[in-house]
């Protein structure tokens, strides 16, 4: 939407100027009638043109700020995507680590069972002698 306004800013300024001039002629300016002097109209027209130039500058600045905001949003989106990838990789590593811990716990349980079996075998072997 702002791009459309920016692209047509000169047409908008011209339309505002025409409306201001028509309003000036219809309402007669400071003289209170439709026969105000030419200097008042020219002064008003120049004033409106100056205002329109300022408005154009403000529109240019606004478009520049909008462009900068769009770039910042793009950078933020890229940063979010990188963060998601890092979190995903971290989760994969955590899952792998958790699997390794479970395997080690199972290995420890089997080793303890083997030691118990050996001790039991030694006790029963010692009683038989």
mmCIF file of N, CA and C in Angstrom:
data_model
loop_
_atom_site.group_PDB
_atom_site.id
_atom_site.type_symbol
_atom_site.label_atom_id
_atom_site.label_comp_id
_atom_site.label_asym_id
_atom_site.label_seq_id
_atom_site.Cartn_x
_atom_site.Cartn_y
_atom_site.Cartn_z
ATOM 1 N N UNK A 1 0.826 -1.182 0.000
ATOM 2 C CA UNK A 1 0.000 0.000 0.000
ATOM 3 C C UNK A 1 0.872 1.247 0.000
ATOM 4 N N UNK A 2 1.909 1.242 0.831
ATOM 5 C CA UNK A 2 2.794 2.400 0.893
ATOM 6 C C UNK A 2 3.552 2.587 -0.417
ATOM 7 N N UNK A 3 3.841 1.449 -1.081
ATOM 8 C CA UNK A 3 4.528 1.558 -2.355
ATOM 9 C C UNK A 3 3.643 2.241 -3.388
ATOM 10 N N UNK A 4 2.341 1.933 -3.365
ATOM 11 C CA UNK A 4 1.416 2.588 -4.292
ATOM 12 C C UNK A 4 1.368 4.083 -4.022
ATOM 13 N N UNK A 5 1.309 4.450 -2.747
ATOM 14 C CA UNK A 5 1.302 5.870 -2.392
ATOM 15 C C UNK A 5 2.602 6.511 -2.849
ATOM 16 N N UNK A 6 3.710 5.827 -2.616
ATOM 17 C CA UNK A 6 5.007 6.378 -2.992
ATOM 18 C C UNK A 6 5.103 6.537 -4.512
ATOM 19 N N UNK A 7 4.631 5.519 -5.248
ATOM 20 C CA UNK A 7 4.692 5.579 -6.708
ATOM 21 C C UNK A 7 3.835 6.702 -7.278
ATOM 22 N N UNK A 8 2.736 7.031 -6.611
ATOM 23 C CA UNK A 8 1.800 8.043 -7.112
ATOM 24 C C UNK A 8 1.846 9.331 -6.301
ATOM 25 N N UNK A 9 2.932 9.575 -5.582
ATOM 26 C CA UNK A 9 2.980 10.730 -4.695
ATOM 27 C C UNK A 9 2.868 12.048 -5.452
ATOM 28 N N UNK A 10 3.430 12.113 -6.642
ATOM 29 C CA UNK A 10 3.352 13.361 -7.398
ATOM 30 C C UNK A 10 1.913 13.620 -7.846
ATOM 31 N N UNK A 11 1.209 12.575 -8.253
ATOM 32 C CA UNK A 11 -0.201 12.731 -8.634
ATOM 33 C C UNK A 11 -1.040 13.152 -7.437
ATOM 34 N N UNK A 12 -0.735 12.577 -6.279
ATOM 35 C CA UNK A 12 -1.475 12.916 -5.063
ATOM 36 C C UNK A 12 -1.227 14.377 -4.691
ATOM 37 N N UNK A 13 0.020 14.798 -4.777
ATOM 38 C CA UNK A 13 0.359 16.191 -4.452
ATOM 39 C C UNK A 13 -0.340 17.138 -5.412
ATOM 40 N N UNK A 14 -0.348 16.790 -6.693
ATOM 41 C CA UNK A 14 -1.016 17.631 -7.684
ATOM 42 C C UNK A 14 -2.518 17.705 -7.403
ATOM 43 N N UNK A 15 -3.129 16.564 -7.062
ATOM 44 C CA UNK A 15 -4.566 16.548 -6.781
ATOM 45 C C UNK A 15 -4.892 17.404 -5.564
ATOM 46 N N UNK A 16 -4.071 17.322 -4.538
ATOM 47 C CA UNK A 16 -4.282 18.141 -3.343
ATOM 48 C C UNK A 16 -4.150 19.614 -3.697
ATOM 49 N N UNK A 17 -3.180 19.940 -4.533
ATOM 50 C CA UNK A 17 -2.983 21.327 -4.962
ATOM 51 C C UNK A 17 -4.194 21.840 -5.731
ATOM 52 N N UNK A 18 -4.702 21.026 -6.640
ATOM 53 C CA UNK A 18 -5.882 21.427 -7.428
ATOM 54 C C UNK A 18 -7.080 21.626 -6.510
ATOM 55 N N UNK A 19 -7.268 20.732 -5.566
ATOM 56 C CA UNK A 19 -8.394 20.865 -4.632
ATOM 57 C C UNK A 19 -8.251 22.133 -3.805
ATOM 58 N N UNK A 20 -7.022 22.441 -3.393
ATOM 59 C CA UNK A 20 -6.803 23.652 -2.603
ATOM 60 C C UNK A 20 -7.107 24.901 -3.416
ATOM 61 N N UNK A 21 -6.677 24.916 -4.653
ATOM 62 C CA UNK A 21 -6.945 26.082 -5.512
ATOM 63 C C UNK A 21 -8.437 26.228 -5.755
ATOM 64 N N UNK A 22 -9.120 25.134 -6.039
ATOM 65 C CA UNK A 22 -10.578 25.188 -6.267
ATOM 66 C C UNK A 22 -11.280 25.675 -5.007
ATOM 67 N N UNK A 23 -10.871 25.166 -3.856
ATOM 68 C CA UNK A 23 -11.489 25.604 -2.602
ATOM 69 C C UNK A 23 -11.241 27.088 -2.387
ATOM 70 N N UNK A 24 -10.048 27.541 -2.720
ATOM 71 C CA UNK A 24 -9.731 28.965 -2.550
ATOM 72 C C UNK A 24 -10.657 29.828 -3.402
ATOM 73 N N UNK A 25 -10.834 29.428 -4.660
ATOM 74 C CA UNK A 25 -11.708 30.210 -5.541
ATOM 75 C C UNK A 25 -13.163 30.132 -5.101
ATOM 76 N N UNK A 26 -13.599 28.963 -4.608
ATOM 77 C CA UNK A 26 -15.008 28.811 -4.222
ATOM 78 C C UNK A 26 -15.342 29.634 -2.977
ATOM 79 N N UNK A 27 -14.432 29.662 -2.039
ATOM 80 C CA UNK A 27 -14.736 30.324 -0.774
ATOM 81 C C UNK A 27 -14.126 31.718 -0.666
ATOM 82 N N UNK A 28 -13.413 32.160 -1.664
ATOM 83 C CA UNK A 28 -12.975 33.533 -1.746
ATOM 84 C C UNK A 28 -11.800 33.900 -0.886
ATOM 85 N N UNK A 29 -11.169 32.993 -0.257
ATOM 86 C CA UNK A 29 -9.963 33.288 0.510
ATOM 87 C C UNK A 29 -10.230 34.227 1.668
ATOM 88 N N UNK A 30 -9.285 35.113 1.951
ATOM 89 C CA UNK A 30 -9.377 36.024 3.093
ATOM 90 C C UNK A 30 -10.349 37.162 2.861
ATOM 91 N N UNK A 31 -10.657 37.456 1.607
ATOM 92 C CA UNK A 31 -11.508 38.614 1.323
ATOM 93 C C UNK A 31 -12.976 38.332 1.597
ATOM 94 N N UNK A 32 -13.335 37.074 1.800
ATOM 95 C CA UNK A 32 -14.715 36.736 2.122
ATOM 96 C C UNK A 32 -15.600 36.603 0.908
ATOM 97 N N UNK A 33 -15.101 36.748 -0.284
ATOM 98 C CA UNK A 33 -15.898 36.611 -1.503
ATOM 99 C C UNK A 33 -15.095 35.920 -2.568
ATOM 100 N N UNK A 34 -15.681 35.814 -3.752
ATOM 101 C CA UNK A 34 -15.006 35.110 -4.839
ATOM 102 C C UNK A 34 -14.120 36.039 -5.646
ATOM 103 N N UNK A 35 -13.961 37.288 -5.216
ATOM 104 C CA UNK A 35 -13.153 38.240 -5.984
ATOM 105 C C UNK A 35 -11.924 38.675 -5.203
ATOM 106 N N UNK A 36 -11.269 37.718 -4.498
ATOM 107 C CA UNK A 36 -10.058 38.058 -3.755
ATOM 108 C C UNK A 36 -8.961 38.482 -4.714
ATOM 109 N N UNK A 37 -7.966 39.197 -4.229
ATOM 110 C CA UNK A 37 -6.935 39.661 -5.149
ATOM 111 C C UNK A 37 -5.997 38.520 -5.520
ATOM 112 N N UNK A 38 -5.320 38.692 -6.628
ATOM 113 C CA UNK A 38 -4.485 37.659 -7.223
ATOM 114 C C UNK A 38 -3.289 37.331 -6.340
ATOM 115 N N UNK A 39 -2.757 38.290 -5.606
ATOM 116 C CA UNK A 39 -1.596 38.037 -4.745
ATOM 117 C C UNK A 39 -1.934 37.071 -3.629
ATOM 118 N N UNK A 40 -3.134 37.179 -3.059
ATOM 119 C CA UNK A 40 -3.536 36.252 -2.006
ATOM 120 C C UNK A 40 -3.613 34.828 -2.544
ATOM 121 N N UNK A 41 -4.165 34.669 -3.731
ATOM 122 C CA UNK A 41 -4.294 33.337 -4.331
ATOM 123 C C UNK A 41 -2.912 32.777 -4.620
ATOM 124 N N UNK A 42 -2.050 33.591 -5.194
ATOM 125 C CA UNK A 42 -0.708 33.104 -5.503
ATOM 126 C C UNK A 42 0.047 32.735 -4.231
ATOM 127 N N UNK A 43 -0.111 33.551 -3.195
ATOM 128 C CA UNK A 43 0.539 33.235 -1.929
ATOM 129 C C UNK A 43 0.036 31.926 -1.357
ATOM 130 N N UNK A 44 -1.265 31.723 -1.455
ATOM 131 C CA UNK A 44 -1.848 30.478 -0.955
ATOM 132 C C UNK A 44 -1.374 29.291 -1.780
ATOM 133 N N UNK A 45 -1.363 29.477 -3.101
ATOM 134 C CA UNK A 45 -0.908 28.393 -3.979
ATOM 135 C C UNK A 45 0.543 28.045 -3.669
ATOM 136 N N UNK A 46 1.372 29.052 -3.505
ATOM 137 C CA UNK A 46 2.778 28.790 -3.177
ATOM 138 C C UNK A 46 2.907 28.133 -1.799
ATOM 139 N N UNK A 47 2.073 28.578 -0.874
ATOM 140 C CA UNK A 47 2.084 27.948 0.444
ATOM 141 C C UNK A 47 1.683 26.487 0.376
ATOM 142 N N UNK A 48 0.636 26.216 -0.423
ATOM 143 C CA UNK A 48 0.177 24.830 -0.583
ATOM 144 C C UNK A 48 1.252 24.007 -1.284
ATOM 145 N N UNK A 49 1.886 24.593 -2.278
ATOM 146 C CA UNK A 49 2.956 23.871 -2.977
ATOM 147 C C UNK A 49 4.105 23.554 -2.020
ATOM 148 N N UNK A 50 4.439 24.522 -1.167
ATOM 149 C CA UNK A 50 5.483 24.270 -0.170
ATOM 150 C C UNK A 50 5.081 23.163 0.787
ATOM 151 N N UNK A 51 3.822 23.218 1.221
ATOM 152 C CA UNK A 51 3.323 22.156 2.102
ATOM 153 C C UNK A 51 3.377 20.807 1.401
ATOM 154 N N UNK A 52 3.025 20.804 0.109
ATOM 155 C CA UNK A 52 3.048 19.551 -0.644
ATOM 156 C C UNK A 52 4.472 19.020 -0.805
ATOM 157 N N UNK A 53 5.432 19.923 -0.983
ATOM 158 C CA UNK A 53 6.833 19.483 -1.059
ATOM 159 C C UNK A 53 7.246 18.843 0.265
ATOM 160 N N UNK A 54 6.859 19.481 1.357
ATOM 161 C CA UNK A 54 7.174 18.922 2.675
ATOM 162 C C UNK A 54 6.492 17.563 2.861
ATOM 163 N N UNK A 55 5.248 17.479 2.398
ATOM 164 C CA UNK A 55 4.520 16.210 2.476
ATOM 165 C C UNK A 55 5.233 15.146 1.653
ATOM 166 N N UNK A 56 5.707 15.521 0.466
ATOM 167 C CA UNK A 56 6.458 14.577 -0.373
ATOM 168 C C UNK A 56 7.714 14.095 0.319
ATOM 169 N N UNK A 57 8.431 15.024 0.968
ATOM 170 C CA UNK A 57 9.634 14.637 1.709
ATOM 171 C C UNK A 57 9.280 13.685 2.851
ATOM 172 N N UNK A 58 8.182 13.985 3.538
ATOM 173 C CA UNK A 58 7.751 13.118 4.638
ATOM 174 C C UNK A 58 7.377 11.735 4.120
ATOM 175 N N UNK A 59 6.702 11.705 2.967
ATOM 176 C CA UNK A 59 6.359 10.404 2.369
ATOM 177 C C UNK A 59 7.620 9.641 1.988
ATOM 178 N N UNK A 60 8.599 10.338 1.425
ATOM 179 C CA UNK A 60 9.862 9.681 1.074
ATOM 180 C C UNK A 60 10.531 9.090 2.314
ATOM 181 N N UNK A 61 10.543 9.865 3.400
ATOM 182 C CA UNK A 61 11.139 9.368 4.644
ATOM 183 C C UNK A 61 10.370 8.155 5.165
ATOM 184 N N UNK A 62 9.034 8.234 5.096
ATOM 185 C CA UNK A 62 8.212 7.112 5.580
ATOM 186 C C UNK A 62 8.487 5.859 4.771
ATOM 187 N N UNK A 63 8.595 6.016 3.457
ATOM 188 C CA UNK A 63 8.896 4.859 2.612
ATOM 189 C C UNK A 63 10.270 4.298 2.962
ATOM 190 N N UNK A 64 11.229 5.174 3.233
ATOM 191 C CA UNK A 64 12.551 4.706 3.642
ATOM 192 C C UNK A 64 12.500 3.933 4.945
ATOM 193 N N UNK A 65 11.722 4.435 5.898
ATOM 194 C CA UNK A 65 11.583 3.731 7.180
ATOM 195 C C UNK A 65 10.887 2.387 6.985
ATOM 196 N N UNK A 66 9.909 2.354 6.124
ATOM 197 C CA UNK A 66 9.209 1.095 5.861
ATOM 198 C C UNK A 66 10.170 0.086 5.236
ATOM 199 N N UNK A 67 10.993 0.557 4.299
ATOM 200 C CA UNK A 67 11.988 -0.332 3.688
ATOM 201 C C UNK A 67 12.965 -0.874 4.717
ATOM 202 N N UNK A 68 13.410 -0.011 5.609
ATOM 203 C CA UNK A 68 14.336 -0.458 6.659
ATOM 204 C C UNK A 68 13.663 -1.462 7.584
ATOM 205 N N UNK A 69 12.398 -1.227 7.896
ATOM 206 C CA UNK A 69 11.657 -2.158 8.760
ATOM 207 C C UNK A 69 11.491 -3.512 8.075
ATOM 208 N N UNK A 70 11.227 -3.497 6.767
ATOM 209 C CA UNK A 70 11.098 -4.760 6.032
ATOM 210 C C UNK A 70 12.403 -5.549 6.081
ATOM 211 N N UNK A 71 13.536 -4.846 5.894
ATOM 212 C CA UNK A 71 14.831 -5.525 5.949
ATOM 213 C C UNK A 71 15.079 -6.097 7.342
ATOM 214 N N UNK A 72 14.708 -5.344 8.363
ATOM 215 C CA UNK A 72 14.885 -5.812 9.744
ATOM 216 C C UNK A 72 14.021 -7.046 10.007
ATOM 217 N N UNK A 73 12.798 -7.037 9.482
ATOM 218 C CA UNK A 73 11.930 -8.206 9.636
ATOM 219 C C UNK A 73 12.515 -9.423 8.930
ATOM 220 N N UNK A 74 13.103 -9.212 7.758
ATOM 221 C CA UNK A 74 13.732 -10.323 7.043
ATOM 222 C C UNK A 74 14.899 -10.881 7.852
ATOM 223 N N UNK A 75 15.718 -9.982 8.421
ATOM 224 C CA UNK A 75 16.843 -10.444 9.246
ATOM 225 C C UNK A 75 16.344 -11.198 10.473
ATOM 226 N N UNK A 76 15.267 -10.727 11.074
ATOM 227 C CA UNK A 76 14.715 -11.403 12.254
ATOM 228 C C UNK A 76 14.190 -12.781 11.872
ATOM 229 N N UNK A 77 13.540 -12.879 10.717
ATOM 230 C CA UNK A 77 13.022 -14.178 10.264
ATOM 231 C C UNK A 77 14.176 -15.157 10.026
ATOM 232 N N UNK A 78 15.255 -14.668 9.412
ATOM 233 C CA UNK A 78 16.422 -15.525 9.191
ATOM 234 C C UNK A 78 17.030 -15.973 10.517
ATOM 235 N N UNK A 79 17.108 -15.072 11.467
ATOM 236 C CA UNK A 79 17.641 -15.418 12.789
ATOM 237 C C UNK A 79 16.761 -16.463 13.467
ATOM 238 N N UNK A 80 15.451 -16.326 13.329
ATOM 239 C CA UNK A 80 14.536 -17.316 13.911
ATOM 240 C C UNK A 80 14.729 -18.677 13.263
ATOM 241 N N UNK A 81 14.929 -18.708 11.946
ATOM 242 C CA UNK A 81 15.154 -19.983 11.269
ATOM 243 C C UNK A 81 16.451 -20.634 11.739
ATOM 244 N N UNK A 82 17.506 -19.812 11.906
ATOM 245 C CA UNK A 82 18.773 -20.358 12.415
ATOM 246 C C UNK A 82 18.587 -20.918 13.823
ATOM 247 N N UNK A 83 17.857 -20.191 14.650
ATOM 248 C CA UNK A 83 17.613 -20.653 16.021
ATOM 249 C C UNK A 83 16.838 -21.965 16.021
ATOM 250 N N UNK A 84 15.860 -22.083 15.143
ATOM 251 C CA UNK A 84 15.088 -23.331 15.057
ATOM 252 C C UNK A 84 15.991 -24.498 14.654
ATOM 253 N N UNK A 85 16.890 -24.252 13.675
ATOM 254 C CA UNK A 85 17.819 -25.321 13.267
ATOM 255 C C UNK A 85 18.728 -25.726 14.413
ATOM 256 N N UNK A 86 19.240 -24.731 15.143
ATOM 257 C CA UNK A 86 20.129 -25.024 16.272
ATOM 258 C C UNK A 86 19.388 -25.812 17.344
ATOM 259 N N UNK A 87 18.150 -25.403 17.642
ATOM 260 C CA UNK A 87 17.362 -26.137 18.633
ATOM 261 C C UNK A 87 17.089 -27.563 18.174
ATOM 262 N N UNK A 88 16.788 -27.707 16.894
ATOM 263 C CA UNK A 88 16.523 -29.048 16.358
ATOM 264 C C UNK A 88 17.766 -29.927 16.474
ATOM 265 N N UNK A 89 18.917 -29.364 16.108
ATOM 266 C CA UNK A 89 20.169 -30.128 16.225
ATOM 267 C C UNK A 89 20.456 -30.460 17.686
ATOM 268 N N UNK A 90 20.217 -29.518 18.568
ATOM 269 C CA UNK A 90 20.421 -29.753 20.000
ATOM 270 C C UNK A 90 19.513 -30.847 20.518
ATOM 271 N N UNK A 91 18.267 -30.849 20.060
ATOM 272 C CA UNK A 91 17.322 -31.882 20.484
ATOM 273 C C UNK A 91 17.772 -33.247 19.983
ATOM 274 N N UNK A 92 18.266 -33.296 18.735
ATOM 275 C CA UNK A 92 18.769 -34.568 18.200
ATOM 276 C C UNK A 92 19.941 -35.073 19.036
ATOM 277 N N UNK A 93 20.841 -34.166 19.389
ATOM 278 C CA UNK A 93 21.992 -34.563 20.203
ATOM 279 C C UNK A 93 21.551 -35.029 21.589
ATOM 280 N N UNK A 94 20.582 -34.336 22.162
ATOM 281 C CA UNK A 94 20.079 -34.736 23.478
ATOM 282 C C UNK A 94 19.432 -36.111 23.399
ATOM 283 N N UNK A 95 18.670 -36.364 22.327
ATOM 284 C CA UNK A 95 18.041 -37.674 22.153
ATOM 285 C C UNK A 95 19.101 -38.765 21.994
ATOM 286 N N UNK A 96 20.153 -38.480 21.225
ATOM 287 C CA UNK A 96 21.237 -39.445 21.047
ATOM 288 C C UNK A 96 21.922 -39.725 22.384
ATOM 289 N N UNK A 97 22.210 -38.655 23.140
ATOM 290 C CA UNK A 97 22.832 -38.814 24.460
ATOM 291 C C UNK A 97 21.958 -39.624 25.394
ATOM 292 N N UNK A 98 20.664 -39.388 25.356
ATOM 293 C CA UNK A 98 19.730 -40.136 26.196
ATOM 294 C C UNK A 98 19.739 -41.614 25.825
ATOM 295 N N UNK A 99 19.817 -41.905 24.525
ATOM 296 C CA UNK A 99 19.898 -43.307 24.082
ATOM 297 C C UNK A 99 21.163 -43.978 24.568
ATOM 298 N N UNK A 100 22.278 -43.254 24.518
ATOM 299 C CA UNK A 100 23.552 -43.801 24.994
ATOM 300 C C UNK A 100 23.488 -44.086 26.488
ATOM 301 N N UNK A 101 22.907 -43.171 27.261
ATOM 302 C CA UNK A 101 22.770 -43.367 28.709
ATOM 303 C C UNK A 101 21.934 -44.610 28.998
ATOM 304 N N UNK A 102 20.841 -44.801 28.253
ATOM 305 C CA UNK A 102 19.996 -45.988 28.463
ATOM 306 C C UNK A 102 20.760 -47.263 28.166
ATOM 307 N N UNK A 103 21.551 -47.263 27.084
ATOM 308 C CA UNK A 103 22.351 -48.440 26.744
ATOM 309 C C UNK A 103 23.367 -48.740 27.843
ATOM 310 N N UNK A 104 24.012 -47.680 28.346
ATOM 311 C CA UNK A 104 24.999 -47.873 29.416
ATOM 312 C C UNK A 104 24.331 -48.414 30.676
ATOM 313 N N UNK A 105 23.143 -47.934 30.998
ATOM 314 C CA UNK A 105 22.424 -48.442 32.169
ATOM 315 C C UNK A 105 22.084 -49.916 31.990
ATOM 316 N N UNK A 106 21.666 -50.286 30.770
ATOM 317 C CA UNK A 106 21.360 -51.705 30.515
ATOM 318 C C UNK A 106 22.632 -52.559 30.624
ATOM 319 N N UNK A 107 23.741 -52.018 30.062
ATOM 320 C CA UNK A 107 25.018 -52.752 30.164
ATOM 321 C C UNK A 107 25.433 -52.912 31.622
ATOM 322 N N UNK A 108 25.276 -51.863 32.423
ATOM 323 C CA UNK A 108 25.611 -51.944 33.844
ATOM 324 C C UNK A 108 24.734 -52.966 34.551
ATOM 325 N N UNK A 109 23.461 -52.993 34.230
ATOM 326 C CA UNK A 109 22.569 -53.974 34.851
ATOM 327 C C UNK A 109 23.000 -55.393 34.491
ATOM 328 N N UNK A 110 23.358 -55.626 33.227
ATOM 329 C CA UNK A 110 23.820 -56.966 32.817
ATOM 330 C C UNK A 110 25.122 -57.328 33.522
ATOM 331 N N UNK A 111 26.031 -56.353 33.646
ATOM 332 C CA UNK A 111 27.310 -56.614 34.322
ATOM 333 C C UNK A 111 27.064 -56.960 35.790
ATOM 334 N N UNK A 112 26.161 -56.245 36.451
ATOM 335 C CA UNK A 112 25.850 -56.549 37.850
ATOM 336 C C UNK A 112 25.248 -57.943 37.984
ATOM 337 N N UNK A 113 24.383 -58.291 37.037
ATOM 338 C CA UNK A 113 23.775 -59.618 37.073
ATOM 339 C C UNK A 113 24.841 -60.702 36.888
ATOM 340 N N UNK A 114 25.782 -60.452 35.975
ATOM 341 C CA UNK A 114 26.880 -61.415 35.763
ATOM 342 C C UNK A 114 27.708 -61.553 37.034
ATOM 343 N N UNK A 115 28.027 -60.442 37.697
ATOM 344 C CA UNK A 115 28.789 -60.501 38.939
ATOM 345 C C UNK A 115 28.021 -61.270 40.010
ATOM 346 N N UNK A 116 26.716 -61.053 40.112
ATOM 347 C CA UNK A 116 25.911 -61.800 41.095
ATOM 348 C C UNK A 116 25.932 -63.294 40.784
ATOM 349 N N UNK A 117 25.826 -63.609 39.487
ATOM 350 C CA UNK A 117 25.857 -65.031 39.096
ATOM 351 C C UNK A 117 27.198 -65.664 39.440
ATOM 352 N N UNK A 118 28.287 -64.921 39.216
ATOM 353 C CA UNK A 118 29.627 -65.432 39.527
ATOM 354 C C UNK A 118 29.767 -65.636 41.033
ATOM 355 N N UNK A 119 29.319 -64.648 41.835
ATOM 356 C CA UNK A 119 29.407 -64.779 43.292
ATOM 357 C C UNK A 119 28.582 -65.961 43.785
ATOM 358 N N UNK A 120 27.395 -66.122 43.215
ATOM 359 C CA UNK A 120 26.540 -67.248 43.606
ATOM 360 C C UNK A 120 27.205 -68.570 43.223
ATOM 361 N N UNK A 121 27.809 -68.600 42.051
ATOM 362 C CA UNK A 121 28.496 -69.804 41.594
ATOM 363 C C UNK A 121 29.685 -70.110 42.495
ATOM 364 N N UNK A 122 30.413 -69.101 42.912
ATOM 365 C CA UNK A 122 31.548 -69.285 43.809
ATOM 366 C C UNK A 122 31.094 -69.791 45.174
ATOM 367 N N UNK A 123 29.995 -69.283 45.680
ATOM 368 C CA UNK A 123 29.479 -69.712 46.977
ATOM 369 C C UNK A 123 29.010 -71.152 46.909
ATOM 370 N N UNK A 124 28.290 -71.492 45.871
ATOM 371 C CA UNK A 124 27.799 -72.870 45.775
ATOM 372 C C UNK A 124 28.961 -73.835 45.514
ATOM 373 N N UNK A 125 29.970 -73.393 44.759
ATOM 374 C CA UNK A 125 31.152 -74.224 44.486
ATOM 375 C C UNK A 125 31.969 -74.426 45.759
ATOM 376 N N UNK A 126 32.039 -73.462 46.624
ATOM 377 C CA UNK A 126 32.813 -73.545 47.841
ATOM 378 C C UNK A 126 32.099 -74.469 48.831
ATOM 379 N N UNK A 127 30.798 -74.491 48.828
ATOM 380 C CA UNK A 127 30.024 -75.366 49.732
ATOM 381 C C UNK A 127 30.123 -76.803 49.291
ATOM 382 N N UNK A 128 30.274 -77.099 48.045
ATOM 383 C CA UNK A 128 30.322 -78.445 47.540
ATOM 384 C C UNK A 128 31.666 -79.081 47.837
ATOM 385 N N UNK A 129 32.710 -78.343 47.986
ATOM 386 C CA UNK A 129 34.048 -78.894 48.247
ATOM 387 C C UNK A 129 34.150 -79.327 49.621
#
